[in-house]
Amino acid sequence: MENDSLIILSILSGTLFTFVLILTIVLVVVKYQRNKVNNENKHKEAIKNKELELLKRVIETQETEREKIAANIHDEIHPLLVTLKWSLEQELLELKKKVIENKFVANQLQMATTIIDNLHTATRDLSPRVIYKFGLVRAINSFLINIEELEVNYEYSEDKTVILPEIVSLNLYRIFLELINNIRKHEDAKSLDVFISITQVEILLTIKHTGAGMSKEEFDQYAAQSKGIGLNSIISRVKLLGASLDFKREPAPEIVLAVPLIHARED
Amino acid sequence: MIVSLYYFFLEMWGINTVPSIISKLVMVFFGVYSLNYQYKSKQFDLMTSDYFFWINTAILLYNGCTMYISIFEVFIRDKDDLVLYYTWPFQLIITILFNLILTKGIWKMIR
């Protein structure tokens, strides 16, 4: 009888133990899975927010570009055209009186030249067609030729068999423009040395100047603090190209941009 | 269905608890395996929102708990009603729980 009680007790306790064990396993798995799902969802949400932020920045950049072009046209080309029109009207009157002077025509010619130059700048900002027509090396050259306040030295080494994807050329060109504009605005440089090397594996762009320069850490710090479009545009484009951007202050201020080409081709 | 038919024919020729225990063990193994599979495969949805989780839990709980009773089935049948008096409520509770969880699973499946 005592033996029977012991067996009954072992059956009941065994069953109870199994019940509790299975229930615990199920509850623990459910709890962990819930945590995992929450973390995954948070991660997903963060990625979504980041994408939204990126999209917002793209739209903002687009709007700023449009504003810049509109400002270029409104502030520089429009007044010149109005003046030219006014001048032509005056001339028409004088033509009727038959008392036209040479200096008026020379002024108008100068004005027309300025308008053409401004239009050229505006269209280059809008879409650098020179890249599509003549390639990256000549586009950079074409941009550097127009810099008057700096002594510019440009060298390149190009593997002619390499055909750069348009996205690489365009983004690299935009990064280059932004970097040069930053040097012109903030560095107080007197001269500029630009070297670009295009090989089968990578594009290496080196910019040396005589300004104050900055280190990589300083650039990262500026970029983290900056809400401006310029630096963010550089960072976004560098990320897009899978490139590396390095800043050196010693021995001379230098910026090195390396774009891997195998990665770009695989994409 | 296969397991039920197997039990039915088995009981016709006498009591043999070994196949029953083995089948319950197999069910428990697959229950735990499915639970683990669900844990790994469900990335963005809670596993409790899936009907399969409830059916699996019901099977796992029922087979795991009754396995112990199955081991002593011969002893329970041979002894007087006292043993049955104590073990029967347990079996009953587990069966009720099994049916409740299974119902929830089926309800989730057809909803």
PDB file of N, CA and C in Angstrom, chain A residues 161-203:
ATOM      1  N   THR A 161      40.691  52.507 -71.475  1.00  0.00           N
ATOM      2  CA  THR A 161      39.779  51.357 -71.649  1.00  0.00           C
ATOM      3  C   THR A 161      38.668  51.347 -70.595  1.00  0.00           C
ATOM      4  N   VAL A 162      38.863  52.152 -69.541  1.00  0.00           N
ATOM      5  CA  VAL A 162      37.858  52.171 -68.467  1.00  0.00           C
ATOM      6  C   VAL A 162      36.676  53.051 -68.873  1.00  0.00           C
ATOM      7  N   ILE A 163      35.497  52.452 -68.855  1.00  0.00           N
ATOM      8  CA  ILE A 163      34.286  53.242 -69.126  1.00  0.00           C
ATOM      9  C   ILE A 163      33.567  53.429 -67.793  1.00  0.00           C
ATOM     10  N   LEU A 164      33.549  54.675 -67.341  1.00  0.00           N
ATOM     11  CA  LEU A 164      32.948  54.936 -66.027  1.00  0.00           C
ATOM     12  C   LEU A 164      31.419  54.951 -66.123  1.00  0.00           C
ATOM     13  N   PRO A 165      30.750  54.310 -65.145  1.00  0.00           N
ATOM     14  CA  PRO A 165      29.285  54.420 -65.112  1.00  0.00           C
ATOM     15  C   PRO A 165      28.906  55.888 -64.860  1.00  0.00           C
ATOM     16  N   GLU A 166      27.811  56.326 -65.482  1.00  0.00           N
ATOM     17  CA  GLU A 166      27.410  57.738 -65.370  1.00  0.00           C
ATOM     18  C   GLU A 166      27.202  58.166 -63.928  1.00  0.00           C
ATOM     19  N   ILE A 167      26.643  57.249 -63.139  1.00  0.00           N
ATOM     20  CA  ILE A 167      26.363  57.590 -61.728  1.00  0.00           C
ATOM     21  C   ILE A 167      27.653  57.888 -60.970  1.00  0.00           C
ATOM     22  N   VAL A 168      28.716  57.166 -61.314  1.00  0.00           N
ATOM     23  CA  VAL A 168      30.004  57.381 -60.647  1.00  0.00           C
ATOM     24  C   VAL A 168      30.567  58.740 -61.061  1.00  0.00           C
ATOM     25  N   SER A 169      30.598  58.982 -62.388  1.00  0.00           N
ATOM     26  CA  SER A 169      31.147  60.244 -62.897  1.00  0.00           C
ATOM     27  C   SER A 169      30.415  61.436 -62.306  1.00  0.00           C
ATOM     28  N   LEU A 170      29.081  61.369 -62.364  1.00  0.00           N
ATOM     29  CA  LEU A 170      28.279  62.509 -61.930  1.00  0.00           C
ATOM     30  C   LEU A 170      28.459  62.788 -60.436  1.00  0.00           C
ATOM     31  N   ASN A 171      28.392  61.722 -59.635  1.00  0.00           N
ATOM     32  CA  ASN A 171      28.519  61.924 -58.186  1.00  0.00           C
ATOM     33  C   ASN A 171      29.916  62.368 -57.801  1.00  0.00           C
ATOM     34  N   LEU A 172      30.916  61.808 -58.468  1.00  0.00           N
ATOM     35  CA  LEU A 172      32.289  62.211 -58.172  1.00  0.00           C
ATOM     36  C   LEU A 172      32.497  63.672 -58.554  1.00  0.00           C
ATOM     37  N   TYR A 173      31.916  64.059 -59.681  1.00  0.00           N
ATOM     38  CA  TYR A 173      32.026  65.445 -60.137  1.00  0.00           C
ATOM     39  C   TYR A 173      31.360  66.390 -59.143  1.00  0.00           C
ATOM     40  N   ARG A 174      30.176  65.984 -58.635  1.00  0.00           N
ATOM     41  CA  ARG A 174      29.459  66.813 -57.651  1.00  0.00           C
ATOM     42  C   ARG A 174      30.268  66.925 -56.350  1.00  0.00           C
ATOM     43  N   ILE A 175      30.851  65.817 -55.921  1.00  0.00           N
ATOM     44  CA  ILE A 175      31.684  65.848 -54.702  1.00  0.00           C
ATOM     45  C   ILE A 175      32.850  66.800 -54.932  1.00  0.00           C
ATOM     46  N   PHE A 176      33.473  66.669 -56.105  1.00  0.00           N
ATOM     47  CA  PHE A 176      34.616  67.513 -56.445  1.00  0.00           C
ATOM     48  C   PHE A 176      34.234  68.993 -56.399  1.00  0.00           C
ATOM     49  N   LEU A 177      33.115  69.329 -57.032  1.00  0.00           N
ATOM     50  CA  LEU A 177      32.654  70.736 -57.044  1.00  0.00           C
ATOM     51  C   LEU A 177      32.448  71.252 -55.619  1.00  0.00           C
ATOM     52  N   GLU A 178      31.809  70.418 -54.792  1.00  0.00           N
ATOM     53  CA  GLU A 178      31.519  70.817 -53.419  1.00  0.00           C
ATOM     54  C   GLU A 178      32.812  71.036 -52.630  1.00  0.00           C
ATOM     55  N   LEU A 179      33.787  70.132 -52.842  1.00  0.00           N
ATOM     56  CA  LEU A 179      35.066  70.255 -52.128  1.00  0.00           C
ATOM     57  C   LEU A 179      35.804  71.524 -52.562  1.00  0.00           C
ATOM     58  N   ILE A 180      35.827  71.765 -53.870  1.00  0.00           N
ATOM     59  CA  ILE A 180      36.526  72.959 -54.380  1.00  0.00           C
ATOM     60  C   ILE A 180      35.822  74.226 -53.902  1.00  0.00           C
ATOM     61  N   ASN A 181      34.481  74.211 -53.930  1.00  0.00           N
ATOM     62  CA  ASN A 181      33.748  75.388 -53.452  1.00  0.00           C
ATOM     63  C   ASN A 181      34.037  75.653 -51.977  1.00  0.00           C
ATOM     64  N   ASN A 182      34.144  74.567 -51.180  1.00  0.00           N
ATOM     65  CA  ASN A 182      34.473  74.731 -49.757  1.00  0.00           C
ATOM     66  C   ASN A 182      35.868  75.313 -49.586  1.00  0.00           C
ATOM     67  N   ILE A 183      36.806  74.849 -50.413  1.00  0.00           N
ATOM     68  CA  ILE A 183      38.177  75.387 -50.337  1.00  0.00           C
ATOM     69  C   ILE A 183      38.156  76.872 -50.687  1.00  0.00           C
ATOM     70  N   ARG A 184      37.427  77.209 -51.727  1.00  0.00           N
ATOM     71  CA  ARG A 184      37.357  78.620 -52.166  1.00  0.00           C
ATOM     72  C   ARG A 184      36.698  79.498 -51.106  1.00  0.00           C
ATOM     73  N   LYS A 185      35.686  78.943 -50.445  1.00  0.00           N
ATOM     74  CA  LYS A 185      34.947  79.741 -49.457  1.00  0.00           C
ATOM     75  C   LYS A 185      35.695  79.870 -48.141  1.00  0.00           C
ATOM     76  N   HIS A 186      36.224  78.757 -47.636  1.00  0.00           N
ATOM     77  CA  HIS A 186      36.696  78.741 -46.241  1.00  0.00           C
ATOM     78  C   HIS A 186      38.208  78.631 -46.046  1.00  0.00           C
ATOM     79  N   GLU A 187      38.944  78.226 -47.066  1.00  0.00           N
ATOM     80  CA  GLU A 187      40.344  77.874 -46.796  1.00  0.00           C
ATOM     81  C   GLU A 187      41.356  79.009 -47.017  1.00  0.00           C
ATOM     82  N   ASP A 188      40.954  80.029 -47.713  1.00  0.00           N
ATOM     83  CA  ASP A 188      41.851  81.132 -48.003  1.00  0.00           C
ATOM     84  C   ASP A 188      43.135  80.622 -48.688  1.00  0.00           C
ATOM     85  N   ALA A 189      42.945  79.774 -49.663  1.00  0.00           N
ATOM     86  CA  ALA A 189      44.099  79.168 -50.356  1.00  0.00           C
ATOM     87  C   ALA A 189      44.546  80.060 -51.509  1.00  0.00           C
ATOM     88  N   LYS A 190      45.821  79.910 -51.861  1.00  0.00           N
ATOM     89  CA  LYS A 190      46.355  80.692 -52.987  1.00  0.00           C
ATOM     90  C   LYS A 190      46.517  79.821 -54.233  1.00  0.00           C
ATOM     91  N   SER A 191      46.829  78.550 -53.988  1.00  0.00           N
ATOM     92  CA  SER A 191      46.987  77.655 -55.139  1.00  0.00           C
ATOM     93  C   SER A 191      46.316  76.302 -54.879  1.00  0.00           C
ATOM     94  N   LEU A 192      46.104  75.613 -55.984  1.00  0.00           N
ATOM     95  CA  LEU A 192      45.346  74.359 -55.924  1.00  0.00           C
ATOM     96  C   LEU A 192      45.987  73.352 -56.866  1.00  0.00           C
ATOM     97  N   ASP A 193      46.284  72.155 -56.347  1.00  0.00           N
ATOM     98  CA  ASP A 193      46.816  71.087 -57.205  1.00  0.00           C
ATOM     99  C   ASP A 193      45.800  69.960 -57.233  1.00  0.00           C
ATOM    100  N   VAL A 194      45.353  69.627 -58.424  1.00  0.00           N
ATOM    101  CA  VAL A 194      44.364  68.554 -58.544  1.00  0.00           C
ATOM    102  C   VAL A 194      44.976  67.443 -59.382  1.00  0.00           C
ATOM    103  N   PHE A 195      44.873  66.229 -58.857  1.00  0.00           N
ATOM    104  CA  PHE A 195      45.371  65.082 -59.612  1.00  0.00           C
ATOM    105  C   PHE A 195      44.312  63.991 -59.592  1.00  0.00           C
ATOM    106  N   ILE A 196      43.992  63.475 -60.773  1.00  0.00           N
ATOM    107  CA  ILE A 196      43.022  62.381 -60.842  1.00  0.00           C
ATOM    108  C   ILE A 196      43.639  61.199 -61.599  1.00  0.00           C
ATOM    109  N   SER A 197      43.452  60.037 -61.003  1.00  0.00           N
ATOM    110  CA  SER A 197      43.977  58.827 -61.646  1.00  0.00           C
ATOM    111  C   SER A 197      42.827  57.834 -61.788  1.00  0.00           C
ATOM    112  N   ILE A 198      42.611  57.392 -63.038  1.00  0.00           N
ATOM    113  CA  ILE A 198      41.522  56.430 -63.287  1.00  0.00           C
ATOM    114  C   ILE A 198      42.148  55.125 -63.771  1.00  0.00           C
ATOM    115  N   THR A 199      41.972  54.075 -62.968  1.00  0.00           N
ATOM    116  CA  THR A 199      42.485  52.749 -63.360  1.00  0.00           C
ATOM    117  C   THR A 199      41.324  51.763 -63.424  1.00  0.00           C
ATOM    118  N   GLN A 200      41.654  50.526 -63.715  1.00  0.00           N
ATOM    119  CA  GLN A 200      40.605  49.495 -63.804  1.00  0.00           C
ATOM    120  C   GLN A 200      39.925  49.275 -62.455  1.00  0.00           C
ATOM    121  N   VAL A 201      40.679  49.471 -61.378  1.00  0.00           N
ATOM    122  CA  VAL A 201      40.135  49.140 -60.057  1.00  0.00           C
ATOM    123  C   VAL A 201      39.577  50.317 -59.269  1.00  0.00           C
ATOM    124  N   GLU A 202      40.149  51.509 -59.496  1.00  0.00           N
ATOM    125  CA  GLU A 202      39.641  52.635 -58.704  1.00  0.00           C
ATOM    126  C   GLU A 202      39.924  54.000 -59.348  1.00  0.00           C
ATOM    127  N   ILE A 203      39.214  54.995 -58.827  1.00  0.00           N
ATOM    128  CA  ILE A 203      39.484  56.384 -59.207  1.00  0.00           C
ATOM    129  C   ILE A 203      40.064  57.050 -57.964  1.00  0.00           C
TER     130      ILE A 203
END
